[in-house]
N, C-alpha and C. Protein backbone atom coordinates (compact mmCIF):
# COMPACT_ATOMS: atom_id res chain seq x y z
N MET A 1 20.31 73.62 127.29
CA MET A 1 19.10 73.93 128.00
C MET A 1 19.43 73.40 129.55
N ALA A 2 20.08 72.19 129.74
CA ALA A 2 20.03 71.83 131.15
C ALA A 2 21.19 72.66 131.93
N ARG A 3 22.05 73.20 131.22
CA ARG A 3 22.97 74.35 131.86
C ARG A 3 22.30 75.56 132.35
N PHE A 4 21.32 75.93 131.66
CA PHE A 4 20.44 77.10 132.21
C PHE A 4 19.66 76.73 133.33
N VAL A 5 19.08 75.59 133.28
CA VAL A 5 18.35 75.16 134.54
C VAL A 5 19.12 74.96 135.52
N VAL A 6 20.38 74.44 135.53
CA VAL A 6 21.29 74.37 136.90
C VAL A 6 21.47 75.69 137.27
N SER A 7 21.88 76.42 136.39
CA SER A 7 22.30 77.94 136.86
C SER A 7 21.11 78.56 137.43
N TRP A 8 20.08 78.48 136.87
CA TRP A 8 18.73 79.03 137.21
C TRP A 8 18.45 78.58 138.85
N ASN A 9 18.60 77.14 138.94
CA ASN A 9 18.28 76.59 140.07
C ASN A 9 19.37 77.02 141.31
N TYR A 10 20.54 77.19 140.90
CA TYR A 10 21.57 77.71 141.81
C TYR A 10 21.24 78.92 142.42
N HIS A 11 20.78 79.81 141.66
CA HIS A 11 20.30 81.33 141.96
C HIS A 11 19.07 81.29 143.00
N LEU A 12 18.31 80.34 142.56
CA LEU A 12 16.97 80.31 143.15
C LEU A 12 17.16 79.67 144.67
N GLU A 13 18.03 78.83 144.78
CA GLU A 13 18.46 77.92 146.03
C GLU A 13 19.03 78.97 147.07
N ARG A 14 19.77 80.01 146.62
CA ARG A 14 20.43 81.15 147.18
C ARG A 14 19.37 82.02 147.80
N TRP A 15 18.33 82.07 147.16
CA TRP A 15 17.18 82.96 147.71
C TRP A 15 16.14 82.18 148.43
N GLY A 16 16.21 81.02 148.37
CA GLY A 16 15.21 79.88 149.29
C GLY A 16 13.91 79.68 148.01
N ILE A 17 13.11 78.79 148.58
CA ILE A 17 12.16 78.39 147.69
C ILE A 17 11.08 79.64 147.15
N MET A 18 10.99 79.56 145.83
CA MET A 18 10.17 80.56 145.20
C MET A 18 8.97 79.95 144.73
N ARG A 19 7.93 80.88 144.66
CA ARG A 19 6.54 80.49 143.82
C ARG A 19 6.88 80.97 142.78
N ILE A 20 6.99 80.26 141.46
CA ILE A 20 7.01 80.90 140.12
C ILE A 20 5.63 80.59 139.40
N ALA A 21 4.95 81.38 138.89
CA ALA A 21 3.84 81.47 137.93
C ALA A 21 4.22 81.64 136.59
N ILE A 22 3.81 80.81 135.71
CA ILE A 22 3.94 80.72 134.24
C ILE A 22 2.69 80.85 133.36
N ASP A 23 2.43 81.74 132.82
CA ASP A 23 1.27 81.55 131.75
C ASP A 23 1.24 80.47 130.48
N LEU A 24 0.08 79.95 130.53
CA LEU A 24 -0.31 78.89 129.62
C LEU A 24 -0.01 79.50 128.01
N HIS A 25 -0.99 80.47 127.76
CA HIS A 25 -1.15 80.85 126.23
C HIS A 25 -0.18 81.81 126.05
N GLY A 26 0.53 81.41 125.16
CA GLY A 26 1.66 82.27 124.58
C GLY A 26 3.13 81.97 125.17
N VAL A 27 3.04 81.18 126.27
CA VAL A 27 4.33 80.97 126.81
C VAL A 27 4.66 79.30 126.82
N ILE A 28 3.80 78.71 127.78
CA ILE A 28 3.93 77.28 127.75
C ILE A 28 3.67 76.57 126.67
N GLU A 29 2.29 76.90 125.85
CA GLU A 29 1.95 76.24 124.81
C GLU A 29 2.70 76.55 123.57
N LYS A 30 3.72 77.42 123.58
CA LYS A 30 4.39 77.66 122.19
C LYS A 30 5.70 76.76 122.06
N ASN A 31 5.99 76.20 123.35
CA ASN A 31 7.01 75.30 123.33
C ASN A 31 6.80 74.26 124.46
N PRO A 32 5.94 73.39 124.48
CA PRO A 32 5.62 72.73 125.70
C PRO A 32 6.82 71.70 126.11
N GLU A 33 7.44 71.21 125.14
CA GLU A 33 8.67 70.25 125.48
C GLU A 33 9.61 70.86 126.35
N TYR A 34 10.00 72.12 126.06
CA TYR A 34 10.77 72.83 126.67
C TYR A 34 10.55 73.31 128.09
N TRP A 35 9.23 73.57 128.26
CA TRP A 35 8.53 74.05 129.40
C TRP A 35 8.34 72.69 130.24
N LYS A 36 8.00 71.60 129.71
CA LYS A 36 7.77 70.42 130.55
C LYS A 36 9.18 69.96 131.17
N PHE A 37 10.25 70.26 130.48
CA PHE A 37 11.54 70.02 131.24
C PHE A 37 11.90 70.97 132.21
N PHE A 38 11.71 72.25 131.63
CA PHE A 38 12.21 73.39 132.78
C PHE A 38 11.26 73.45 134.01
N MET A 39 9.89 73.06 133.83
CA MET A 39 9.00 73.12 135.20
C MET A 39 9.37 72.15 135.96
N ARG A 40 9.81 70.88 135.35
CA ARG A 40 9.93 69.51 136.11
C ARG A 40 11.22 70.10 136.87
N GLU A 41 12.38 70.60 136.28
CA GLU A 41 13.30 70.78 137.14
C GLU A 41 13.19 71.96 138.29
N LEU A 42 12.44 72.81 137.75
CA LEU A 42 11.94 73.94 138.81
C LEU A 42 11.26 73.43 139.95
N MET A 43 10.41 72.54 139.78
CA MET A 43 9.62 71.87 140.93
C MET A 43 10.31 71.17 141.75
N LYS A 44 11.48 70.91 141.53
CA LYS A 44 12.57 70.20 142.38
C LYS A 44 13.07 70.89 143.60
N THR A 45 12.89 72.36 143.40
CA THR A 45 13.49 73.12 144.50
C THR A 45 12.49 74.38 144.79
N ASN A 46 11.47 74.47 143.92
CA ASN A 46 10.48 75.67 144.08
C ASN A 46 9.02 75.14 143.74
N LYS A 47 8.18 76.19 143.81
CA LYS A 47 6.72 75.70 143.51
C LYS A 47 6.47 76.58 142.20
N VAL A 48 5.95 75.87 141.37
CA VAL A 48 5.40 76.45 140.10
C VAL A 48 3.94 76.30 139.89
N VAL A 49 3.23 77.45 139.58
CA VAL A 49 1.97 77.52 139.36
C VAL A 49 1.62 77.86 138.06
N ILE A 50 0.35 77.60 137.38
CA ILE A 50 0.13 78.19 136.18
C ILE A 50 -1.19 79.15 136.28
N ILE A 51 -0.94 80.16 135.74
CA ILE A 51 -1.96 81.27 135.52
C ILE A 51 -2.27 81.81 134.05
N SER A 52 -3.65 81.63 133.62
CA SER A 52 -3.85 81.91 132.57
C SER A 52 -5.33 82.56 132.58
N GLY A 53 -5.89 83.00 131.25
CA GLY A 53 -7.18 83.63 131.27
C GLY A 53 -8.40 82.66 131.38
N ARG A 54 -8.42 81.56 130.92
CA ARG A 54 -9.68 80.71 130.46
C ARG A 54 -10.03 80.17 131.88
N PRO A 55 -11.24 79.59 132.17
CA PRO A 55 -11.95 78.92 133.36
C PRO A 55 -10.89 77.73 133.65
N LYS A 56 -10.78 77.49 134.87
CA LYS A 56 -9.76 76.51 135.41
C LYS A 56 -10.13 75.01 134.76
N ASP A 57 -11.13 74.79 134.66
CA ASP A 57 -11.54 73.34 134.07
C ASP A 57 -10.86 73.44 132.57
N GLU A 58 -11.08 74.25 131.79
CA GLU A 58 -10.84 74.49 130.36
C GLU A 58 -9.10 74.25 130.47
N LEU A 59 -8.64 75.24 131.34
CA LEU A 59 -7.13 75.20 131.62
C LEU A 59 -6.52 73.75 131.96
N LYS A 60 -7.30 73.13 132.67
CA LYS A 60 -6.85 71.85 133.13
C LYS A 60 -6.69 70.84 131.86
N ASN A 61 -7.82 71.08 131.07
CA ASN A 61 -7.86 69.92 129.82
C ASN A 61 -6.78 70.43 128.94
N GLU A 62 -6.42 71.75 128.64
CA GLU A 62 -5.42 72.07 127.64
C GLU A 62 -4.21 71.63 128.39
N ILE A 63 -3.78 71.71 129.73
CA ILE A 63 -2.67 71.25 130.28
C ILE A 63 -2.31 69.71 130.12
N ASP A 64 -3.46 68.90 130.23
CA ASP A 64 -3.48 67.60 130.23
C ASP A 64 -3.18 67.00 128.83
N VAL A 65 -3.63 67.85 127.81
CA VAL A 65 -3.17 67.82 126.34
C VAL A 65 -1.69 67.84 126.20
N LEU A 66 -1.20 68.92 126.75
CA LEU A 66 0.16 69.13 126.66
C LEU A 66 1.07 68.23 127.43
N GLY A 67 0.38 67.37 128.02
CA GLY A 67 1.47 66.35 128.85
C GLY A 67 1.86 66.89 130.14
N LEU A 68 1.46 68.01 130.73
CA LEU A 68 2.13 68.47 131.92
C LEU A 68 1.33 67.80 133.16
N GLU A 69 1.99 67.33 134.13
CA GLU A 69 1.47 66.41 135.23
C GLU A 69 1.49 67.36 136.49
N LYS A 70 0.34 67.35 137.15
CA LYS A 70 0.21 67.99 138.61
C LYS A 70 1.31 67.31 139.55
N ASP A 71 1.93 68.10 140.47
CA ASP A 71 2.93 67.75 141.25
C ASP A 71 4.20 67.26 140.59
N VAL A 72 4.28 67.33 139.26
CA VAL A 72 5.71 67.04 138.65
C VAL A 72 6.07 68.33 137.90
N HIS A 73 5.23 68.82 137.05
CA HIS A 73 5.35 70.07 136.39
C HIS A 73 4.95 71.31 137.19
N TYR A 74 3.57 71.16 137.68
CA TYR A 74 3.06 72.36 138.40
C TYR A 74 2.35 71.85 139.58
N GLY A 75 2.07 72.93 140.64
CA GLY A 75 1.30 72.56 141.68
C GLY A 75 -0.34 72.86 141.87
N SER A 76 -0.58 74.07 141.12
CA SER A 76 -1.70 74.75 141.15
C SER A 76 -2.09 75.34 139.88
N ILE A 77 -3.36 75.54 139.41
CA ILE A 77 -3.80 76.49 138.30
C ILE A 77 -4.87 77.49 138.80
N TYR A 78 -4.41 78.69 138.43
CA TYR A 78 -5.38 79.94 138.74
C TYR A 78 -5.76 80.58 137.54
N SER A 79 -7.01 80.94 137.38
CA SER A 79 -7.72 81.31 136.32
C SER A 79 -8.20 82.86 136.40
N ILE A 80 -8.00 83.69 135.49
CA ILE A 80 -8.29 85.08 135.44
C ILE A 80 -9.89 84.94 135.46
N VAL A 81 -10.46 84.23 134.51
CA VAL A 81 -12.01 84.38 134.41
C VAL A 81 -12.79 83.92 135.78
N ASP A 82 -12.19 82.87 136.21
CA ASP A 82 -12.56 82.32 137.76
C ASP A 82 -12.48 83.46 138.80
N HIS A 83 -11.42 83.81 138.67
CA HIS A 83 -11.13 85.36 139.86
C HIS A 83 -12.08 86.34 139.43
N LEU A 84 -12.35 86.77 138.31
CA LEU A 84 -13.30 87.78 137.94
C LEU A 84 -14.61 87.37 138.47
N ARG A 85 -14.96 86.41 137.99
CA ARG A 85 -16.45 85.68 138.43
C ARG A 85 -16.45 85.67 139.82
N GLN A 86 -15.80 85.32 140.65
CA GLN A 86 -15.88 85.29 141.99
C GLN A 86 -16.05 86.62 142.75
N ARG A 87 -15.69 87.75 142.05
CA ARG A 87 -15.41 88.96 142.24
C ARG A 87 -16.87 89.80 141.87
N ASN A 88 -17.66 88.77 141.08
CA ASN A 88 -18.90 89.18 140.46
C ASN A 88 -18.72 90.36 139.49
N ILE A 89 -17.66 90.13 138.62
CA ILE A 89 -17.33 91.07 137.58
C ILE A 89 -17.86 90.26 136.30
N GLU A 90 -18.43 90.94 135.43
CA GLU A 90 -19.09 90.41 134.20
C GLU A 90 -17.96 89.78 133.26
N VAL A 91 -18.00 88.86 132.89
CA VAL A 91 -17.28 88.05 131.95
C VAL A 91 -17.76 87.37 130.84
N SER A 92 -17.60 87.72 129.53
CA SER A 92 -18.54 87.20 128.35
C SER A 92 -17.53 86.24 127.78
N LYS A 93 -18.27 85.61 126.78
CA LYS A 93 -17.49 84.66 125.87
C LYS A 93 -18.03 84.92 124.54
N ASN A 94 -17.14 84.87 123.42
CA ASN A 94 -17.66 84.84 122.02
C ASN A 94 -16.57 84.01 121.48
N GLU A 95 -16.52 83.89 120.08
CA GLU A 95 -15.88 83.08 119.33
C GLU A 95 -14.42 83.04 119.35
N TYR A 96 -13.95 84.45 119.82
CA TYR A 96 -12.48 84.57 120.08
C TYR A 96 -11.80 84.21 121.73
N GLY A 97 -12.95 84.03 122.28
CA GLY A 97 -12.36 83.72 123.81
C GLY A 97 -13.42 84.49 124.82
N TYR A 98 -12.58 84.56 125.98
CA TYR A 98 -13.39 85.44 127.31
C TYR A 98 -12.99 86.64 127.05
N TRP A 99 -13.93 87.68 127.74
CA TRP A 99 -13.67 88.96 127.67
C TRP A 99 -14.26 89.70 128.69
N ALA A 100 -13.50 90.60 129.42
CA ALA A 100 -13.97 91.59 130.39
C ALA A 100 -13.55 92.88 130.26
N LYS A 101 -13.76 93.96 130.72
CA LYS A 101 -13.21 95.25 130.63
C LYS A 101 -11.63 95.19 130.80
N ASP A 102 -11.08 95.77 130.13
CA ASP A 102 -9.52 95.77 130.21
C ASP A 102 -9.15 96.39 131.63
N SER A 103 -9.76 97.36 132.21
CA SER A 103 -9.65 97.76 133.49
C SER A 103 -9.79 96.75 134.57
N ASP A 104 -10.71 95.66 134.25
CA ASP A 104 -10.79 94.55 135.04
C ASP A 104 -9.73 93.22 134.82
N TRP A 105 -9.60 93.18 133.67
CA TRP A 105 -8.92 91.84 133.03
C TRP A 105 -7.48 92.21 133.56
N TRP A 106 -6.68 93.24 133.04
CA TRP A 106 -5.26 93.27 133.05
C TRP A 106 -4.78 93.20 134.30
N PRO A 107 -5.50 93.86 135.54
CA PRO A 107 -4.83 93.91 136.90
C PRO A 107 -5.02 92.56 137.46
N THR A 108 -5.91 91.62 136.95
CA THR A 108 -6.26 90.52 137.84
C THR A 108 -5.19 89.61 137.83
N LYS A 109 -4.25 89.24 137.14
CA LYS A 109 -3.11 88.38 137.30
C LYS A 109 -2.05 88.93 138.25
N ALA A 110 -1.95 90.17 138.49
CA ALA A 110 -1.17 90.70 139.36
C ALA A 110 -1.95 90.42 140.89
N MET A 111 -3.28 90.68 140.75
CA MET A 111 -3.97 90.39 142.12
C MET A 111 -3.75 88.81 142.55
N ILE A 112 -3.98 87.97 141.43
CA ILE A 112 -3.85 86.72 141.92
C ILE A 112 -2.31 86.30 142.45
N CYS A 113 -1.47 86.85 141.73
CA CYS A 113 0.03 86.75 142.37
C CYS A 113 0.16 87.27 143.64
N GLN A 114 -0.46 88.45 143.96
CA GLN A 114 -0.50 88.89 145.29
C GLN A 114 -0.92 87.92 146.24
N GLU A 115 -2.34 87.55 145.96
CA GLU A 115 -2.97 86.76 146.92
C GLU A 115 -2.21 85.31 147.10
N ARG A 116 -1.67 84.81 146.16
CA ARG A 116 -0.93 83.66 145.98
C ARG A 116 0.55 83.73 146.63
N HIS A 117 0.86 84.77 146.94
CA HIS A 117 2.27 84.78 147.11
C HIS A 117 3.19 84.42 146.23
N VAL A 118 2.96 84.86 145.05
CA VAL A 118 4.00 84.55 143.88
C VAL A 118 5.25 85.25 143.91
N ASP A 119 6.34 84.84 143.74
CA ASP A 119 7.72 85.59 143.65
C ASP A 119 8.10 86.17 142.26
N LEU A 120 7.74 85.27 141.13
CA LEU A 120 7.96 85.60 140.05
C LEU A 120 7.03 85.08 138.72
N LEU A 121 6.54 86.02 138.01
CA LEU A 121 5.41 85.63 136.83
C LEU A 121 6.13 85.67 135.63
N ILE A 122 6.13 84.57 134.76
CA ILE A 122 6.71 84.57 133.34
C ILE A 122 5.41 84.70 132.32
N ASP A 123 5.46 85.75 131.71
CA ASP A 123 4.12 86.06 130.71
C ASP A 123 4.56 86.55 129.51
N ASP A 124 3.66 86.36 128.40
CA ASP A 124 4.22 87.10 127.05
C ASP A 124 3.47 88.17 126.78
N SER A 125 2.66 88.74 127.68
CA SER A 125 1.77 90.02 127.47
C SER A 125 2.32 91.19 128.37
N ILE A 126 2.97 92.12 127.80
CA ILE A 126 3.38 93.24 128.64
C ILE A 126 2.29 94.04 129.38
N GLU A 127 0.99 93.89 128.90
CA GLU A 127 0.13 94.69 129.54
C GLU A 127 -0.16 94.42 130.93
N TYR A 128 0.32 93.02 131.32
CA TYR A 128 0.41 92.73 132.75
C TYR A 128 1.31 93.40 133.63
N ALA A 129 2.37 93.61 133.13
CA ALA A 129 3.62 94.27 133.70
C ALA A 129 3.41 95.69 134.54
N MET A 130 2.54 96.26 133.97
CA MET A 130 2.30 97.64 134.32
C MET A 130 1.40 97.60 135.71
N TYR A 131 0.62 96.64 136.09
CA TYR A 131 -0.07 96.15 137.13
C TYR A 131 0.59 95.64 138.31
N MET A 132 1.91 95.01 138.02
CA MET A 132 2.61 94.25 139.02
C MET A 132 2.91 95.23 140.11
N LYS A 133 3.56 96.41 139.89
CA LYS A 133 3.99 97.24 140.70
C LYS A 133 2.78 97.59 141.92
N MET A 134 1.57 97.88 141.19
CA MET A 134 0.43 98.28 141.94
C MET A 134 0.00 97.11 142.82
N TYR A 135 -0.25 96.19 142.34
CA TYR A 135 -1.01 95.11 142.88
C TYR A 135 -0.09 93.79 143.51
N ALA A 136 1.03 93.82 143.08
CA ALA A 136 1.92 92.65 143.41
C ALA A 136 3.25 93.27 143.52
N PRO A 137 3.58 94.24 144.48
CA PRO A 137 4.97 94.92 144.43
C PRO A 137 6.00 93.89 144.94
N ASP A 138 5.99 92.83 145.31
CA ASP A 138 7.13 92.02 145.60
C ASP A 138 7.22 90.88 144.48
N CYS A 139 6.36 90.86 143.70
CA CYS A 139 6.56 89.82 142.26
C CYS A 139 7.19 90.40 141.27
N LYS A 140 8.21 89.59 140.70
CA LYS A 140 9.02 90.10 139.71
C LYS A 140 8.50 89.78 138.54
N PHE A 141 8.70 90.22 137.29
CA PHE A 141 8.04 89.99 136.09
C PHE A 141 8.95 89.75 134.93
N ILE A 142 8.81 88.56 134.37
CA ILE A 142 9.72 88.49 133.17
C ILE A 142 8.81 88.28 131.89
N LEU A 143 9.18 89.14 130.86
CA LEU A 143 8.34 89.22 129.71
C LEU A 143 9.03 88.26 128.90
N TRP A 144 8.11 87.01 128.54
CA TRP A 144 8.64 85.98 127.64
C TRP A 144 8.20 86.27 126.06
N PRO A 145 9.35 86.15 125.30
CA PRO A 145 9.03 86.27 123.64
C PRO A 145 7.97 85.48 123.30
N SER A 146 6.99 86.05 122.77
CA SER A 146 5.79 85.16 122.08
C SER A 146 6.07 84.77 120.67
N ASN A 147 7.31 84.89 120.12
CA ASN A 147 7.47 84.17 118.92
C ASN A 147 8.16 83.15 118.94
């Protein structure tokens, strides 16, 4: 794993400081020890943010439980639910989680990436990829395996 990180940082250093967004649910939570190491290494030469669906206060609690520390593993947290609510878009909650219309939910992560000048998004949901070219054309997308 360390060799991969060294190689990754070498290439990122050649391009300059990057702002990298990583999804919590389906990516970080699936292997938190790996991501703690990787994010800490990335933060040495880049900016790492977390973008996920739930409200920021809930995300912060989950991140704390995983042992991720602000300014060590990540710099900021962004929430799809909070972003939608700020735009007065209806978001509901049921026993499965938070919900909005697909046409509102799926483009929102790309919109956040554009607004926050994210260069690279790592996510396990292919549904976000199709909106990246439309709403965040300069942001690259890596589909992370969810298994």
